[in-house]
Short mmCIF file of C-alpha atoms and ligand atoms in Angstrom, two decimals:
data_model
loop_
_atom_site.label_atom_id
_atom_site.label_comp_id
_atom_site.label_asym_id
_atom_site.label_seq_id
_atom_site.Cartn_x
_atom_site.Cartn_y
_atom_site.Cartn_z
CA MET A 782 -2.76 145.04 -76.52
CA SER A 783 -0.93 148.39 -75.44
CA GLY A 784 -0.28 148.11 -71.83
CA PHE A 785 -1.32 145.02 -69.70
CA SER A 786 -5.07 145.18 -69.05
CA ALA A 787 -6.73 142.30 -67.62
CA GLU A 788 -8.68 141.93 -70.59
CA TRP A 789 -5.76 141.52 -72.75
CA LEU A 790 -4.21 138.88 -70.33
CA ASP A 791 -7.66 137.14 -70.31
CA LEU A 792 -7.63 137.10 -74.07
CA ARG A 793 -4.09 135.37 -74.20
CA GLU A 794 -4.69 132.93 -71.08
CA ALA A 795 -5.85 130.03 -73.12
CA ALA A 796 -3.26 130.41 -75.80
CA ASP A 797 -0.51 130.74 -73.12
CA ARG A 798 -1.67 127.54 -71.52
CA ALA A 799 -1.53 125.59 -74.69
CA ALA A 800 1.76 127.02 -75.82
CA ARG A 801 3.61 125.92 -72.41
CA ASN A 802 6.25 123.26 -73.43
CA ALA A 803 4.81 120.29 -71.98
CA ALA A 804 8.11 118.16 -71.69
CA LEU A 805 9.84 121.03 -69.84
CA ARG A 806 6.71 121.57 -67.59
CA ASP A 807 6.76 117.80 -66.89
CA ALA A 808 10.65 118.30 -65.96
CA VAL A 809 9.49 120.90 -63.49
CA ALA A 810 6.83 118.72 -62.10
CA ARG A 811 9.21 115.82 -61.61
CA ALA A 812 11.79 118.07 -59.87
CA PHE A 813 9.35 118.66 -57.04
CA ALA A 814 7.13 115.46 -57.18
CA ARG A 815 8.47 114.29 -53.92
CA ARG A 816 7.73 117.38 -52.04
CA GLU A 817 4.50 117.78 -49.93
CA HIS A 818 4.68 121.57 -49.97
CA LEU A 819 6.04 124.24 -52.32
CA ALA A 820 6.77 127.89 -51.87
CA ILE A 821 6.60 129.70 -55.18
CA VAL A 822 7.19 133.32 -56.25
CA ASP A 823 5.68 134.43 -59.48
CA LEU A 824 7.14 137.67 -60.68
CA ALA A 825 4.95 139.95 -62.79
CA CYS A 826 1.92 137.85 -62.24
CA GLY A 827 -0.56 140.08 -64.03
CA SER A 828 -4.23 138.44 -63.43
CA GLY A 829 -2.79 135.27 -62.20
CA SER A 830 -2.67 133.07 -65.28
CA ASN A 831 0.56 131.48 -64.45
CA LEU A 832 -0.57 130.12 -61.10
CA ARG A 833 -3.71 128.74 -62.95
CA GLY A 834 -1.66 127.08 -65.57
CA LEU A 835 1.00 125.46 -63.28
CA ALA A 836 -0.85 124.58 -60.00
CA GLU A 837 -2.17 121.13 -61.00
CA PHE A 838 1.54 119.98 -61.79
CA LEU A 839 2.86 120.98 -58.35
CA PRO A 840 2.51 119.41 -55.06
CA ALA A 841 -0.69 118.97 -53.22
CA ARG A 842 0.04 122.00 -50.83
CA GLN A 843 1.55 125.28 -52.44
CA ARG A 844 2.16 128.71 -51.13
CA TRP A 845 2.27 131.44 -54.00
CA ARG A 846 3.43 135.02 -53.55
CA LEU A 847 2.05 136.79 -56.61
CA VAL A 848 4.19 140.08 -57.45
CA ASP A 849 3.20 142.76 -59.57
CA HIS A 850 3.52 146.61 -59.68
CA ASP A 851 -0.21 147.12 -60.97
CA PRO A 852 -2.70 147.12 -58.03
CA ALA A 853 -5.52 146.49 -60.64
CA LEU A 854 -3.92 143.42 -61.98
CA LEU A 855 -3.33 142.17 -58.39
CA ALA A 856 -7.05 142.85 -57.61
CA ALA A 857 -7.98 141.05 -61.01
CA ALA A 858 -5.70 138.17 -59.93
CA SER A 859 -7.64 137.67 -56.74
CA ALA A 860 -11.05 137.85 -58.37
CA ARG A 861 -10.11 135.42 -61.02
CA LEU A 862 -8.43 132.86 -58.76
CA VAL A 863 -11.57 132.92 -56.55
CA ALA A 864 -13.68 132.20 -59.53
CA TRP A 865 -11.23 129.53 -60.67
CA ALA A 866 -11.05 127.72 -57.49
CA ASP A 867 -13.42 124.97 -56.04
CA ALA A 868 -13.59 126.98 -52.88
CA ALA A 869 -11.95 130.15 -51.52
CA GLU A 870 -11.39 131.83 -48.12
CA GLU A 871 -10.19 135.37 -48.22
CA SER A 872 -8.52 137.19 -45.41
CA ALA A 873 -6.95 140.49 -45.15
CA GLU A 874 -3.48 139.11 -46.27
CA THR A 875 -3.99 135.79 -47.97
CA LEU A 876 -6.54 133.87 -50.21
CA VAL A 877 -6.67 130.23 -49.42
CA LEU A 878 -7.90 128.22 -52.34
CA ALA A 879 -8.95 124.51 -52.80
CA LYS A 880 -8.53 123.25 -56.38
CA GLY A 881 -8.43 119.73 -57.50
CA GLY A 882 -7.55 118.35 -54.23
CA ARG A 883 -4.75 121.02 -53.67
CA ARG A 884 -4.66 123.54 -51.06
CA ILE A 885 -3.07 126.82 -52.51
CA VAL A 886 -2.31 129.82 -50.14
CA VAL A 887 -1.76 132.96 -52.12
CA GLU A 888 -0.41 136.09 -50.88
CA PHE A 889 -0.29 139.33 -53.06
CA LEU A 890 2.95 141.71 -53.09
CA GLY A 891 2.50 145.05 -54.91
CA ALA A 892 6.07 145.79 -55.92
CA ASP A 893 7.79 147.68 -58.76
CA LEU A 894 10.55 145.38 -59.94
CA SER A 895 12.31 147.79 -62.15
CA ALA A 896 15.15 148.24 -59.56
CA GLY A 897 15.36 144.61 -59.05
CA ALA A 898 13.49 141.48 -57.58
CA ALA A 899 14.98 141.55 -54.04
CA ALA A 900 11.63 142.84 -52.50
CA ALA A 901 10.06 139.67 -53.85
CA LEU A 902 12.62 137.09 -52.54
CA ASP A 903 12.05 137.31 -48.68
CA GLY A 904 11.55 134.12 -46.73
CA GLU A 905 11.37 130.47 -47.64
CA ILE A 906 11.19 129.94 -51.54
CA ASP A 907 11.39 126.78 -53.44
CA LEU A 908 10.67 128.16 -56.86
CA MET A 909 10.85 131.16 -58.80
CA THR A 910 8.69 131.61 -61.85
CA SER A 911 7.54 134.20 -64.25
CA ALA A 912 5.63 134.22 -67.56
CA ALA A 913 5.80 136.67 -70.38
CA PHE A 914 7.76 139.08 -68.51
CA PHE A 915 11.55 138.56 -68.97
CA ASP A 916 11.40 139.99 -72.50
CA LEU A 917 10.43 143.50 -70.95
CA VAL A 918 13.54 143.89 -68.79
CA SER A 919 17.05 144.91 -69.72
CA ALA A 920 20.09 142.54 -70.20
CA HIS A 921 21.55 144.38 -66.95
CA TRP A 922 18.25 143.52 -64.97
CA LEU A 923 18.59 139.89 -66.16
CA GLU A 924 22.21 139.70 -65.14
CA ARG A 925 21.54 141.05 -61.67
CA PHE A 926 18.53 138.95 -61.15
CA ALA A 927 20.58 135.76 -62.08
CA ALA A 928 23.05 136.85 -59.56
CA GLU A 929 20.20 137.35 -56.97
CA ILE A 930 18.73 133.86 -57.45
CA ALA A 931 22.21 132.35 -57.73
CA ALA A 932 23.11 133.74 -54.19
CA ARG A 933 19.91 132.03 -52.80
CA ARG A 934 20.25 128.88 -54.96
CA LEU A 935 16.62 129.22 -56.30
CA PRO A 936 15.35 127.28 -59.33
CA LEU A 937 13.73 129.27 -62.04
CA TYR A 938 10.93 128.23 -64.45
CA ALA A 939 10.47 131.13 -66.73
CA LEU A 940 7.77 130.69 -69.47
CA LEU A 941 6.82 132.42 -72.61
CA SER A 942 9.61 134.81 -73.33
CA TYR A 943 9.17 136.15 -76.86
CA SER A 944 11.69 134.66 -79.29
CA GLY A 945 11.22 137.09 -82.12
CA GLU A 946 10.04 134.55 -84.62
CA GLU A 947 6.79 135.08 -86.19
CA ALA A 948 4.94 133.47 -89.10
CA TRP A 949 1.69 134.64 -90.46
CA ALA A 950 -0.65 132.67 -92.93
CA PRO A 951 -0.92 133.89 -95.72
CA PRO A 952 2.30 135.85 -95.90
CA HIS A 953 2.12 139.49 -96.69
CA ALA A 954 4.57 141.66 -98.66
CA ALA A 955 5.19 144.01 -95.57
CA ASP A 956 5.76 141.07 -93.00
CA VAL A 957 9.51 141.42 -93.12
CA GLU A 958 9.54 145.22 -92.86
CA MET A 959 6.89 145.22 -90.13
CA LEU A 960 8.69 142.49 -87.94
CA ALA A 961 12.02 144.39 -88.14
CA ALA A 962 10.44 147.54 -86.92
CA PHE A 963 8.51 145.69 -84.27
CA HIS A 964 11.75 144.17 -82.93
CA ARG A 965 13.08 147.60 -82.80
CA HIS A 966 10.06 148.56 -80.65
CA GLN A 967 10.58 145.46 -78.61
CA ALA A 968 13.88 146.82 -77.65
CA ARG A 969 12.52 150.08 -76.30
CA ASP A 970 12.73 150.85 -72.54
CA LYS A 971 9.88 149.34 -70.82
CA GLY A 972 10.89 150.60 -67.42
CA PHE A 973 13.82 148.46 -66.90
CA GLY A 974 16.20 150.20 -69.38
CA ALA A 975 16.55 149.01 -73.08
CA ALA A 976 14.56 145.66 -73.19
CA ALA A 977 16.00 142.28 -73.91
CA GLY A 978 13.04 141.53 -76.18
CA PRO A 979 13.77 138.33 -78.11
CA ARG A 980 17.43 137.92 -76.57
CA ALA A 981 15.82 137.59 -72.97
CA ALA A 982 15.84 133.69 -72.72
CA SER A 983 19.40 133.24 -74.24
CA LEU A 984 20.81 136.09 -71.83
CA LEU A 985 19.06 134.41 -69.07
CA GLN A 986 20.34 131.13 -69.83
CA GLU A 987 23.96 132.31 -70.44
CA ALA A 988 23.86 134.48 -67.04
CA LEU A 989 22.65 131.36 -65.08
CA GLU A 990 24.88 128.71 -66.73
CA ARG A 991 28.04 130.84 -65.82
CA ARG A 992 26.72 130.75 -62.17
CA GLY A 993 26.54 126.93 -62.09
CA PHE A 994 22.88 126.41 -63.04
CA ALA A 995 21.72 123.44 -65.34
CA VAL A 996 19.47 125.29 -67.91
CA GLU A 997 17.10 123.70 -70.24
CA THR A 998 15.08 125.72 -72.86
CA ALA A 999 12.43 124.60 -75.03
CA PRO A 1000 9.99 126.14 -77.66
CA SER A 1001 6.48 127.40 -76.58
CA PRO A 1002 5.13 128.98 -79.60
CA TRP A 1003 1.54 130.45 -79.73
CA ARG A 1004 -0.12 128.51 -82.74
CA LEU A 1005 -3.23 130.43 -83.46
CA GLY A 1006 -5.99 129.49 -85.78
CA ALA A 1007 -9.61 130.39 -86.71
CA SER A 1008 -10.92 129.58 -83.30
CA GLN A 1009 -8.57 132.33 -81.88
CA ALA A 1010 -9.62 135.23 -84.21
CA ALA A 1011 -10.10 137.78 -81.31
CA LEU A 1012 -6.45 137.16 -80.17
CA ILE A 1013 -5.17 137.36 -83.85
CA GLU A 1014 -6.94 140.65 -84.38
CA ALA A 1015 -5.53 142.12 -81.15
CA LEU A 1016 -2.01 141.06 -81.99
CA ALA A 1017 -2.51 142.64 -85.43
CA ASP A 1018 -3.55 145.73 -83.84
CA GLY A 1019 -0.94 145.79 -81.21
CA SER A 1020 1.81 145.17 -83.68
CA ALA A 1021 0.66 147.83 -85.97
CA ALA A 1022 0.37 150.35 -83.10
CA ALA A 1023 4.07 149.48 -81.78
CA VAL A 1024 5.37 149.76 -85.36
CA ALA A 1025 3.59 153.16 -85.83
CA GLU A 1026 5.38 154.40 -82.73
CA THR A 1027 8.82 153.76 -84.43
CA GLY A 1028 8.04 155.96 -87.47
CA GLU A 1029 9.91 153.48 -89.59
CA VAL A 1030 7.21 152.27 -91.87
CA SER A 1031 4.74 154.31 -93.73
CA ALA A 1032 1.30 154.76 -92.22
CA ARG A 1033 -0.30 153.24 -95.42
CA THR A 1034 1.78 150.19 -95.30
CA ILE A 1035 1.01 149.69 -91.58
CA GLU A 1036 -2.83 149.99 -92.16
CA ARG A 1037 -2.77 147.62 -95.05
CA TRP A 1038 -0.67 145.08 -93.10
CA ARG A 1039 -2.97 145.53 -90.08
CA ARG A 1040 -6.11 144.84 -92.11
CA ALA A 1041 -4.68 141.75 -93.83
CA ARG A 1042 -3.34 140.57 -90.37
CA ARG A 1043 -6.73 141.00 -88.67
CA ALA A 1044 -8.17 138.55 -91.23
CA ALA A 1045 -5.21 136.20 -91.13
CA ALA A 1046 -5.92 132.40 -91.17
CA GLY A 1047 -3.46 131.80 -88.61
CA CYS A 1048 -0.04 132.69 -87.10
CA GLU A 1049 2.69 131.18 -85.23
CA ILE A 1050 4.41 133.50 -82.53
CA GLY A 1051 7.42 132.17 -81.01
CA HIS A 1052 8.30 131.87 -77.40
CA LEU A 1053 10.83 130.07 -75.24
CA ASP A 1054 10.45 128.43 -71.91
CA LEU A 1055 13.40 127.97 -69.53
CA PHE A 1056 13.88 125.79 -66.37
CA ALA A 1057 17.14 126.52 -64.49
CA ARG A 1058 18.40 124.61 -61.55
CA PRO A 1059 21.58 125.46 -59.32
CA THR A 1060 24.00 122.64 -59.53
CA THR A 1061 27.05 123.74 -57.67
CA ALA A 1062 27.43 124.49 -53.83
C1 LIG B 2393 2.78 140.37 -70.50
S1 LIG B 2393 2.30 140.77 -68.77
C2 LIG B 2393 2.36 139.07 -68.16
C3 LIG B 2393 1.48 138.80 -66.99
C4 LIG B 2393 1.36 137.43 -66.58
N1 LIG B 2393 2.64 136.92 -66.05
C5 LIG B 2393 0.94 136.43 -67.65
O1 LIG B 2393 1.49 135.60 -67.97
O2 LIG B 2393 -0.38 136.66 -67.92
C6 LIG B 2393 3.69 141.57 -68.10
C7 LIG B 2393 3.42 141.86 -66.56
O3 LIG B 2393 4.51 142.55 -66.14
C8 LIG B 2393 4.12 143.44 -65.31
N2 LIG B 2393 5.10 144.57 -65.08
C9 LIG B 2393 5.66 145.38 -65.93
N3 LIG B 2393 6.47 146.21 -65.37
C10 LIG B 2393 6.55 145.92 -64.10
C11 LIG B 2393 7.37 146.35 -62.90
N4 LIG B 2393 8.18 147.61 -63.22
N5 LIG B 2393 7.27 145.89 -61.89
C12 LIG B 2393 6.37 144.80 -61.68
N6 LIG B 2393 5.63 144.25 -62.55
C13 LIG B 2393 5.75 144.86 -63.86
C14 LIG B 2393 2.76 143.89 -65.66
O4 LIG B 2393 1.96 144.77 -64.92
C15 LIG B 2393 2.16 142.75 -66.37
O5 LIG B 2393 1.35 142.00 -65.22
#
């Protein structure tokens, strides 16, 4: 799970979809239910999983701008969306998809968001969204992003920010030590300055409430069991590799934990979803 390969994002897509908080997703759907058309920007879109998870809850005509800095992931997003749709028309600039009675126009924007999201915010936008991204950015980045969307009065639906809570079954003697080191690795610079990690959702909530947004958050944990063994194994390997990079836990302990965790019966990995709406003029 090092880096963000399309294969890793494929592995987590079903778990991500099951984890999304349904009550908050329904609140997002209700907020736009009277609209015929919606323009959505998805930051750090990866291979397009957020669009595939959200489109059926949004109006019949949608225009998505999918933004990522990784051209391979944008190409993977295009291919996966064509495969997912009932019908697809590709042109040089857009993809026009038919899916479940909806018409979804998709444009792709290759952009490095490390200096801010301004490049992604041109033109008509009704909803900003992003999944599994805000825990990578810094507190400073989140503050600036909150100012950018407040200036444009843009609602935000942010999904699957890592909350820091993990519970593995059965417990292992090294769980606490491993999680503490993993959290320190989470706070490392991921290209945006020291990463907000598990603080991302609360920092975003606070920054947006200060700017007059009404913000709701709700848990969206992965609850993984025997049928998601491949994802559990990848998580165990990824966490062990991250902890090894910190140098804080002995190689022997890491390897014992990794082997036990690859065979875990299940685990719960905490995330938070957030829906923020501007309320003041
Ligand atoms: C955990 S993945 C989530 C992908 C997708 N949102 C999903 O839910 O499957 C994080 C994403 O952030 C993107 N990313 C990381 N750094 C970035 C940057 N500086 N600019 C734009 N995208 C970035 C990665 O390419 C990757 O697609």
